[in-house]
Amino acid sequence: RNWMSLQPIFASPDIRKQLPREDKKFSSVSKLWKLTMSQVRAAPAVLEFCDNSMLKDKMTEANATLDQVQKALTEYLNTKRMAFARFYFLSDDQLLDILSKVRNPAKVQPFISKVFENIASLEFGKNYQITGMRSSVGELVKFVDPIDPRDRE
């Protein structure tokens, strides 16, 4: 189950780039999991296949590795929350979703209202520049100068 929850997270190039050690650990577990599943598919007698102490040891070690990856991921998310306190309003999944979409600011629109009270959406101009914000009642506030979110970390 840990592998299934972490797999889409480490499918994101941004997350892999920001957590290279954890990505390497996850990749090794992922390779083991995929190899094991292909062997299970090829084995006609699944019960005999599973009666293998080495398999149990490998899977136990893989689970321990996934626990380490999950712990490091949680610590990483906490550093992001400490840098920007409004991220505390988001679940881990939501924050990961935002962090995996940083290259396309328009894709974080669903989370704007969770992070900023009464801001329903942002208005974008050319090249993802933010030109204004819209309230939950539809009021539009245009910015004097557009904001380029790609210039910020």
PDB file of N, CA and C in Angstrom, residues 55-142:
ATOM      1  N   LEU A  55      11.928 -13.979  -0.448  1.00  0.00           N
ATOM      2  CA  LEU A  55      10.912 -13.016  -0.876  1.00  0.00           C
ATOM      3  C   LEU A  55      10.398 -12.224   0.319  1.00  0.00           C
ATOM      4  N   LYS A  56      10.128 -12.937   1.400  1.00  0.00           N
ATOM      5  CA  LYS A  56       9.645 -12.269   2.613  1.00  0.00           C
ATOM      6  C   LYS A  56      10.676 -11.260   3.121  1.00  0.00           C
ATOM      7  N   ASP A  57      11.952 -11.657   3.141  1.00  0.00           N
ATOM      8  CA  ASP A  57      13.010 -10.759   3.605  1.00  0.00           C
ATOM      9  C   ASP A  57      13.124  -9.527   2.705  1.00  0.00           C
ATOM     10  N   LYS A  58      13.063  -9.745   1.390  1.00  0.00           N
ATOM     11  CA  LYS A  58      13.150  -8.620   0.451  1.00  0.00           C
ATOM     12  C   LYS A  58      11.984  -7.659   0.623  1.00  0.00           C
ATOM     13  N   MET A  59      10.783  -8.205   0.796  1.00  0.00           N
ATOM     14  CA  MET A  59       9.608  -7.350   0.955  1.00  0.00           C
ATOM     15  C   MET A  59       9.627  -6.614   2.307  1.00  0.00           C
ATOM     16  N   THR A  60      10.124  -7.262   3.333  1.00  0.00           N
ATOM     17  CA  THR A  60      10.250  -6.610   4.639  1.00  0.00           C
ATOM     18  C   THR A  60      11.237  -5.449   4.542  1.00  0.00           C
ATOM     19  N   GLU A  61      12.358  -5.691   3.871  1.00  0.00           N
ATOM     20  CA  GLU A  61      13.352  -4.635   3.673  1.00  0.00           C
ATOM     21  C   GLU A  61      12.770  -3.502   2.810  1.00  0.00           C
ATOM     22  N   ALA A  62      12.017  -3.854   1.788  1.00  0.00           N
ATOM     23  CA  ALA A  62      11.398  -2.846   0.924  1.00  0.00           C
ATOM     24  C   ALA A  62      10.412  -1.989   1.714  1.00  0.00           C
ATOM     25  N   ASN A  63       9.632  -2.617   2.591  1.00  0.00           N
ATOM     26  CA  ASN A  63       8.698  -1.850   3.429  1.00  0.00           C
ATOM     27  C   ASN A  63       9.434  -0.888   4.352  1.00  0.00           C
ATOM     28  N   ALA A  64      10.551  -1.333   4.906  1.00  0.00           N
ATOM     29  CA  ALA A  64      11.348  -0.455   5.771  1.00  0.00           C
ATOM     30  C   ALA A  64      11.885   0.728   4.969  1.00  0.00           C
ATOM     31  N   THR A  65      12.323   0.470   3.751  1.00  0.00           N
ATOM     32  CA  THR A  65      12.819   1.534   2.876  1.00  0.00           C
ATOM     33  C   THR A  65      11.703   2.519   2.549  1.00  0.00           C
ATOM     34  N   LEU A  66      10.510   1.998   2.245  1.00  0.00           N
ATOM     35  CA  LEU A  66       9.375   2.881   1.948  1.00  0.00           C
ATOM     36  C   LEU A  66       8.993   3.726   3.160  1.00  0.00           C
ATOM     37  N   ASP A  67       9.122   3.159   4.350  1.00  0.00           N
ATOM     38  CA  ASP A  67       8.864   3.934   5.565  1.00  0.00           C
ATOM     39  C   ASP A  67       9.862   5.099   5.693  1.00  0.00           C
ATOM     40  N   GLN A  68      11.127   4.839   5.346  1.00  0.00           N
ATOM     41  CA  GLN A  68      12.143   5.893   5.377  1.00  0.00           C
ATOM     42  C   GLN A  68      11.812   6.991   4.353  1.00  0.00           C
ATOM     43  N   VAL A  69      11.385   6.559   3.171  1.00  0.00           N
ATOM     44  CA  VAL A  69      11.027   7.519   2.121  1.00  0.00           C
ATOM     45  C   VAL A  69       9.837   8.359   2.571  1.00  0.00           C
ATOM     46  N   GLN A  70       8.836   7.713   3.164  1.00  0.00           N
ATOM     47  CA  GLN A  70       7.653   8.438   3.642  1.00  0.00           C
ATOM     48  C   GLN A  70       8.027   9.441   4.722  1.00  0.00           C
ATOM     49  N   LYS A  71       8.917   9.050   5.628  1.00  0.00           N
ATOM     50  CA  LYS A  71       9.357   9.952   6.700  1.00  0.00           C
ATOM     51  C   LYS A  71      10.082  11.159   6.111  1.00  0.00           C
ATOM     52  N   ALA A  72      10.968  10.930   5.159  1.00  0.00           N
ATOM     53  CA  ALA A  72      11.698  12.032   4.525  1.00  0.00           C
ATOM     54  C   ALA A  72      10.743  12.944   3.752  1.00  0.00           C
ATOM     55  N   LEU A  73       9.756  12.370   3.122  1.00  0.00           N
ATOM     56  CA  LEU A  73       8.759  13.152   2.388  1.00  0.00           C
ATOM     57  C   LEU A  73       7.963  14.037   3.350  1.00  0.00           C
ATOM     58  N   THR A  74       7.586  13.494   4.481  1.00  0.00           N
ATOM     59  CA  THR A  74       6.863  14.272   5.495  1.00  0.00           C
ATOM     60  C   THR A  74       7.720  15.426   6.009  1.00  0.00           C
ATOM     61  N   GLU A  75       9.005  15.173   6.242  1.00  0.00           N
ATOM     62  CA  GLU A  75       9.921  16.224   6.689  1.00  0.00           C
ATOM     63  C   GLU A  75      10.056  17.310   5.620  1.00  0.00           C
ATOM     64  N   TYR A  76      10.124  16.899   4.367  1.00  0.00           N
ATOM     65  CA  TYR A  76      10.220  17.842   3.252  1.00  0.00           C
ATOM     66  C   TYR A  76       8.977  18.739   3.208  1.00  0.00           C
ATOM     67  N   LEU A  77       7.804  18.139   3.346  1.00  0.00           N
ATOM     68  CA  LEU A  77       6.562  18.917   3.336  1.00  0.00           C
ATOM     69  C   LEU A  77       6.517  19.885   4.520  1.00  0.00           C
ATOM     70  N   ASN A  78       7.026  19.459   5.663  1.00  0.00           N
ATOM     71  CA  ASN A  78       7.054  20.345   6.829  1.00  0.00           C
ATOM     72  C   ASN A  78       7.981  21.537   6.611  1.00  0.00           C
ATOM     73  N   THR A  79       9.089  21.343   5.889  1.00  0.00           N
ATOM     74  CA  THR A  79       9.964  22.485   5.582  1.00  0.00           C
ATOM     75  C   THR A  79       9.247  23.477   4.665  1.00  0.00           C
ATOM     76  N   LYS A  80       8.453  22.970   3.745  1.00  0.00           N
ATOM     77  CA  LYS A  80       7.671  23.854   2.862  1.00  0.00           C
ATOM     78  C   LYS A  80       6.622  24.606   3.676  1.00  0.00           C
ATOM     79  N   ARG A  81       6.015  23.932   4.634  1.00  0.00           N
ATOM     80  CA  ARG A  81       5.010  24.578   5.485  1.00  0.00           C
ATOM     81  C   ARG A  81       5.648  25.638   6.385  1.00  0.00           C
ATOM     82  N   MET A  82       6.854  25.369   6.865  1.00  0.00           N
ATOM     83  CA  MET A  82       7.539  26.363   7.698  1.00  0.00           C
ATOM     84  C   MET A  82       7.920  27.593   6.877  1.00  0.00           C
ATOM     85  N   ALA A  83       8.223  27.381   5.593  1.00  0.00           N
ATOM     86  CA  ALA A  83       8.588  28.502   4.725  1.00  0.00           C
ATOM     87  C   ALA A  83       7.367  29.339   4.346  1.00  0.00           C
ATOM     88  N   PHE A  84       6.197  28.708   4.277  1.00  0.00           N
ATOM     89  CA  PHE A  84       4.971  29.408   3.904  1.00  0.00           C
ATOM     90  C   PHE A  84       3.838  28.828   4.738  1.00  0.00           C
ATOM     91  N   ALA A  85       3.521  29.488   5.837  1.00  0.00           N
ATOM     92  CA  ALA A  85       2.606  28.948   6.851  1.00  0.00           C
ATOM     93  C   ALA A  85       1.215  28.602   6.308  1.00  0.00           C
ATOM     94  N   ARG A  86       0.774  29.246   5.252  1.00  0.00           N
ATOM     95  CA  ARG A  86      -0.561  28.946   4.728  1.00  0.00           C
ATOM     96  C   ARG A  86      -0.659  27.531   4.160  1.00  0.00           C
ATOM     97  N   PHE A  87       0.475  26.899   3.927  1.00  0.00           N
ATOM     98  CA  PHE A  87       0.459  25.498   3.475  1.00  0.00           C
ATOM     99  C   PHE A  87      -0.059  24.561   4.571  1.00  0.00           C
ATOM    100  N   TYR A  88      -0.107  25.035   5.811  1.00  0.00           N
ATOM    101  CA  TYR A  88      -0.669  24.203   6.883  1.00  0.00           C
ATOM    102  C   TYR A  88      -2.159  23.948   6.679  1.00  0.00           C
ATOM    103  N   PHE A  89      -2.812  24.753   5.857  1.00  0.00           N
ATOM    104  CA  PHE A  89      -4.231  24.558   5.574  1.00  0.00           C
ATOM    105  C   PHE A  89      -4.482  23.424   4.587  1.00  0.00           C
ATOM    106  N   LEU A  90      -3.419  22.889   4.014  1.00  0.00           N
ATOM    107  CA  LEU A  90      -3.535  21.848   2.992  1.00  0.00           C
ATOM    108  C   LEU A  90      -3.127  20.490   3.538  1.00  0.00           C
ATOM    109  N   SER A  91      -3.759  19.454   3.018  1.00  0.00           N
ATOM    110  CA  SER A  91      -3.337  18.090   3.364  1.00  0.00           C
ATOM    111  C   SER A  91      -2.015  17.801   2.664  1.00  0.00           C
ATOM    112  N   ASP A  92      -1.358  16.734   3.074  1.00  0.00           N
ATOM    113  CA  ASP A  92      -0.105  16.338   2.419  1.00  0.00           C
ATOM    114  C   ASP A  92      -0.334  16.104   0.931  1.00  0.00           C
ATOM    115  N   ASP A  93      -1.419  15.429   0.573  1.00  0.00           N
ATOM    116  CA  ASP A  93      -1.709  15.147  -0.836  1.00  0.00           C
ATOM    117  C   ASP A  93      -1.906  16.428  -1.631  1.00  0.00           C
ATOM    118  N   GLN A  94      -2.615  17.385  -1.052  1.00  0.00           N
ATOM    119  CA  GLN A  94      -2.843  18.649  -1.746  1.00  0.00           C
ATOM    120  C   GLN A  94      -1.543  19.420  -1.932  1.00  0.00           C
ATOM    121  N   LEU A  95      -0.724  19.452  -0.888  1.00  0.00           N
ATOM    122  CA  LEU A  95       0.546  20.157  -0.984  1.00  0.00           C
ATOM    123  C   LEU A  95       1.457  19.498  -2.011  1.00  0.00           C
ATOM    124  N   LEU A  96       1.492  18.176  -2.013  1.00  0.00           N
ATOM    125  CA  LEU A  96       2.287  17.470  -3.017  1.00  0.00           C
ATOM    126  C   LEU A  96       1.788  17.767  -4.424  1.00  0.00           C
ATOM    127  N   ASP A  97       0.475  17.852  -4.569  1.00  0.00           N
ATOM    128  CA  ASP A  97      -0.110  18.168  -5.867  1.00  0.00           C
ATOM    129  C   ASP A  97       0.360  19.549  -6.338  1.00  0.00           C
ATOM    130  N   ILE A  98       0.354  20.509  -5.434  1.00  0.00           N
ATOM    131  CA  ILE A  98       0.830  21.852  -5.775  1.00  0.00           C
ATOM    132  C   ILE A  98       2.313  21.820  -6.145  1.00  0.00           C
ATOM    133  N   LEU A  99       3.107  21.172  -5.327  1.00  0.00           N
ATOM    134  CA  LEU A  99       4.550  21.142  -5.561  1.00  0.00           C
ATOM    135  C   LEU A  99       4.917  20.418  -6.850  1.00  0.00           C
ATOM    136  N   SER A 100       4.088  19.469  -7.252  1.00  0.00           N
ATOM    137  CA  SER A 100       4.382  18.749  -8.497  1.00  0.00           C
ATOM    138  C   SER A 100       3.933  19.539  -9.722  1.00  0.00           C
ATOM    139  N   LYS A 101       3.211  20.651  -9.516  1.00  0.00           N
ATOM    140  CA  LYS A 101       2.708  21.443 -10.640  1.00  0.00           C
ATOM    141  C   LYS A 101       3.288  22.854 -10.654  1.00  0.00           C
ATOM    142  N   VAL A 102       4.411  23.058 -10.006  1.00  0.00           N
ATOM    143  CA  VAL A 102       4.967  24.403  -9.910  1.00  0.00           C
ATOM    144  C   VAL A 102       5.353  24.988 -11.262  1.00  0.00           C
ATOM    145  N   ARG A 103       5.572  24.163 -12.239  1.00  0.00           N
ATOM    146  CA  ARG A 103       5.947  24.664 -13.559  1.00  0.00           C
ATOM    147  C   ARG A 103       4.760  25.259 -14.311  1.00  0.00           C
ATOM    148  N   ASN A 104       3.553  24.963 -13.861  1.00  0.00           N
ATOM    149  CA  ASN A 104       2.359  25.481 -14.507  1.00  0.00           C
ATOM    150  C   ASN A 104       1.447  26.094 -13.443  1.00  0.00           C
ATOM    151  N   PRO A 105       1.638  27.380 -13.147  1.00  0.00           N
ATOM    152  CA  PRO A 105       0.886  28.020 -12.067  1.00  0.00           C
ATOM    153  C   PRO A 105      -0.635  27.933 -12.224  1.00  0.00           C
ATOM    154  N   ALA A 106      -1.136  27.877 -13.429  1.00  0.00           N
ATOM    155  CA  ALA A 106      -2.588  27.803 -13.629  1.00  0.00           C
ATOM    156  C   ALA A 106      -3.165  26.504 -13.062  1.00  0.00           C
ATOM    157  N   LYS A 107      -2.362  25.477 -12.953  1.00  0.00           N
ATOM    158  CA  LYS A 107      -2.849  24.191 -12.451  1.00  0.00           C
ATOM    159  C   LYS A 107      -3.032  24.145 -10.940  1.00  0.00           C
ATOM    160  N   VAL A 108      -2.568  25.172 -10.248  1.00  0.00           N
ATOM    161  CA  VAL A 108      -2.770  25.203  -8.795  1.00  0.00           C
ATOM    162  C   VAL A 108      -4.048  25.953  -8.416  1.00  0.00           C
ATOM    163  N   GLN A 109      -4.803  26.400  -9.403  1.00  0.00           N
ATOM    164  CA  GLN A 109      -6.047  27.139  -9.163  1.00  0.00           C
ATOM    165  C   GLN A 109      -6.984  26.460  -8.164  1.00  0.00           C
ATOM    166  N   PRO A 110      -7.170  25.138  -8.224  1.00  0.00           N
ATOM    167  CA  PRO A 110      -8.116  24.514  -7.284  1.00  0.00           C
ATOM    168  C   PRO A 110      -7.755  24.707  -5.803  1.00  0.00           C
ATOM    169  N   PHE A 111      -6.513  25.061  -5.520  1.00  0.00           N
ATOM    170  CA  PHE A 111      -6.065  25.178  -4.137  1.00  0.00           C
ATOM    171  C   PHE A 111      -6.024  26.610  -3.625  1.00  0.00           C
ATOM    172  N   ILE A 112      -6.210  27.575  -4.507  1.00  0.00           N
ATOM    173  CA  ILE A 112      -6.102  28.989  -4.121  1.00  0.00           C
ATOM    174  C   ILE A 112      -7.045  29.325  -2.965  1.00  0.00           C
ATOM    175  N   SER A 113      -8.289  28.885  -3.066  1.00  0.00           N
ATOM    176  CA  SER A 113      -9.265  29.234  -2.024  1.00  0.00           C
ATOM    177  C   SER A 113      -8.975  28.528  -0.703  1.00  0.00           C
ATOM    178  N   LYS A 114      -8.221  27.448  -0.737  1.00  0.00           N
ATOM    179  CA  LYS A 114      -7.865  26.755   0.502  1.00  0.00           C
ATOM    180  C   LYS A 114      -6.699  27.438   1.208  1.00  0.00           C
ATOM    181  N   VAL A 115      -5.887  28.116   0.426  1.00  0.00           N
ATOM    182  CA  VAL A 115      -4.712  28.771   0.977  1.00  0.00           C
ATOM    183  C   VAL A 115      -5.012  30.232   1.345  1.00  0.00           C
ATOM    184  N   PHE A 116      -5.820  30.898   0.529  1.00  0.00           N
ATOM    185  CA  PHE A 116      -6.154  32.304   0.763  1.00  0.00           C
ATOM    186  C   PHE A 116      -7.663  32.453   0.879  1.00  0.00           C
ATOM    187  N   GLU A 117      -8.099  32.893   2.037  1.00  0.00           N
ATOM    188  CA  GLU A 117      -9.522  33.061   2.284  1.00  0.00           C
ATOM    189  C   GLU A 117     -10.123  34.089   1.330  1.00  0.00           C
ATOM    190  N   ASN A 118     -11.257  33.754   0.759  1.00  0.00           N
ATOM    191  CA  ASN A 118     -12.061  34.604  -0.117  1.00  0.00           C
ATOM    192  C   ASN A 118     -11.412  34.922  -1.460  1.00  0.00           C
ATOM    193  N   ILE A 119     -10.328  34.260  -1.817  1.00  0.00           N
ATOM    194  CA  ILE A 119      -9.807  34.385  -3.176  1.00  0.00           C
ATOM    195  C   ILE A 119     -10.204  33.103  -3.898  1.00  0.00           C
ATOM    196  N   ALA A 120     -11.099  33.246  -4.861  1.00  0.00           N
ATOM    197  CA  ALA A 120     -11.613  32.082  -5.571  1.00  0.00           C
ATOM    198  C   ALA A 120     -10.673  31.642  -6.688  1.00  0.00           C
ATOM    199  N   SER A 121     -10.054  32.613  -7.359  1.00  0.00           N
ATOM    200  CA  SER A 121      -9.169  32.265  -8.469  1.00  0.00           C
ATOM    201  C   SER A 121      -8.241  33.429  -8.787  1.00  0.00           C
ATOM    202  N   LEU A 122      -7.278  33.142  -9.606  1.00  0.00           N
ATOM    203  CA  LEU A 122      -6.351  34.154 -10.099  1.00  0.00           C
ATOM    204  C   LEU A 122      -6.596  34.340 -11.588  1.00  0.00           C
ATOM    205  N   GLU A 123      -6.350  35.526 -12.063  1.00  0.00           N
ATOM    206  CA  GLU A 123      -6.454  35.822 -13.491  1.00  0.00           C
ATOM    207  C   GLU A 123      -5.041  35.781 -14.068  1.00  0.00           C
ATOM    208  N   PHE A 124      -4.890  35.076 -15.181  1.00  0.00           N
ATOM    209  CA  PHE A 124      -3.576  34.939 -15.803  1.00  0.00           C
ATOM    210  C   PHE A 124      -3.540  35.650 -17.143  1.00  0.00           C
ATOM    211  N   GLY A 125      -2.386  36.259 -17.424  1.00  0.00           N
ATOM    212  CA  GLY A 125      -2.144  36.878 -18.718  1.00  0.00           C
ATOM    213  C   GLY A 125      -1.167  36.015 -19.499  1.00  0.00           C
ATOM    214  N   LYS A 126      -0.377  36.668 -20.318  1.00  0.00           N
ATOM    215  CA  LYS A 126       0.615  35.957 -21.127  1.00  0.00           C
ATOM    216  C   LYS A 126       1.680  35.330 -20.244  1.00  0.00           C
ATOM    217  N   ASN A 127       2.167  34.187 -20.658  1.00  0.00           N
ATOM    218  CA  ASN A 127       3.274  33.498 -19.976  1.00  0.00           C
ATOM    219  C   ASN A 127       3.028  33.283 -18.485  1.00  0.00           C
ATOM    220  N   TYR A 128       1.785  32.986 -18.128  1.00  0.00           N
ATOM    221  CA  TYR A 128       1.401  32.678 -16.749  1.00  0.00           C
ATOM    222  C   TYR A 128       1.561  33.851 -15.789  1.00  0.00           C
ATOM    223  N   GLN A 129       1.669  35.069 -16.289  1.00  0.00           N
ATOM    224  CA  GLN A 129       1.743  36.210 -15.381  1.00  0.00           C
ATOM    225  C   GLN A 129       0.375  36.414 -14.732  1.00  0.00           C
ATOM    226  N   ILE A 130       0.386  36.623 -13.429  1.00  0.00           N
ATOM    227  CA  ILE A 130      -0.861  36.823 -12.692  1.00  0.00           C
ATOM    228  C   ILE A 130      -1.228  38.299 -12.799  1.00  0.00           C
ATOM    229  N   THR A 131      -2.402  38.562 -13.360  1.00  0.00           N
ATOM    230  CA  THR A 131      -2.824  39.941 -13.610  1.00  0.00           C
ATOM    231  C   THR A 131      -3.895  40.411 -12.632  1.00  0.00           C
ATOM    232  N   GLY A 132      -4.486  39.488 -11.864  1.00  0.00           N
ATOM    233  CA  GLY A 132      -5.517  39.878 -10.924  1.00  0.00           C
ATOM    234  C   GLY A 132      -6.006  38.699 -10.114  1.00  0.00           C
ATOM    235  N   MET A 133      -6.921  39.000  -9.190  1.00  0.00           N
ATOM    236  CA  MET A 133      -7.516  37.935  -8.379  1.00  0.00           C
ATOM    237  C   MET A 133      -9.019  38.170  -8.306  1.00  0.00           C
ATOM    238  N   ARG A 134      -9.753  37.061  -8.234  1.00  0.00           N
ATOM    239  CA  ARG A 134     -11.209  37.107  -8.208  1.00  0.00           C
ATOM    240  C   ARG A 134     -11.694  36.556  -6.871  1.00  0.00           C
ATOM    241  N   SER A 135     -12.620  37.300  -6.237  1.00  0.00           N
ATOM    242  CA  SER A 135     -13.161  36.874  -4.948  1.00  0.00           C
ATOM    243  C   SER A 135     -14.231  35.807  -5.141  1.00  0.00           C
ATOM    244  N   SER A 136     -14.657  35.221  -4.048  1.00  0.00           N
ATOM    245  CA  SER A 136     -15.681  34.173  -4.120  1.00  0.00           C
ATOM    246  C   SER A 136     -17.040  34.716  -4.550  1.00  0.00           C
ATOM    247  N   VAL A 137     -17.243  36.041  -4.485  1.00  0.00           N
ATOM    248  CA  VAL A 137     -18.499  36.630  -4.969  1.00  0.00           C
ATOM    249  C   VAL A 137     -18.351  37.199  -6.376  1.00  0.00           C
ATOM    250  N   GLY A 138     -17.197  36.974  -6.998  1.00  0.00           N
ATOM    251  CA  GLY A 138     -17.001  37.359  -8.388  1.00  0.00           C
ATOM    252  C   GLY A 138     -16.307  38.689  -8.613  1.00  0.00           C
ATOM    253  N   GLU A 139     -15.970  39.397  -7.554  1.00  0.00           N
ATOM    254  CA  GLU A 139     -15.294  40.685  -7.703  1.00  0.00           C
ATOM    255  C   GLU A 139     -13.869  40.459  -8.204  1.00  0.00           C
ATOM    256  N   LEU A 140     -13.484  41.226  -9.228  1.00  0.00           N
ATOM    257  CA  LEU A 140     -12.141  41.110  -9.801  1.00  0.00           C
ATOM    258  C   LEU A 140     -11.295  42.299  -9.376  1.00  0.00           C
ATOM    259  N   VAL A 141     -10.119  42.017  -8.824  1.00  0.00           N
ATOM    260  CA  VAL A 141      -9.157  43.058  -8.463  1.00  0.00           C
ATOM    261  C   VAL A 141      -7.963  42.888  -9.394  1.00  0.00           C
ATOM    262  N   LYS A 142      -7.795  43.863 -10.285  1.00  0.00           N
ATOM    263  CA  LYS A 142      -6.670  43.840 -11.228  1.00  0.00           C
ATOM    264  C   LYS A 142      -5.418  44.366 -10.522  1.00  0.00           C
TER     265      LYS A 142
END
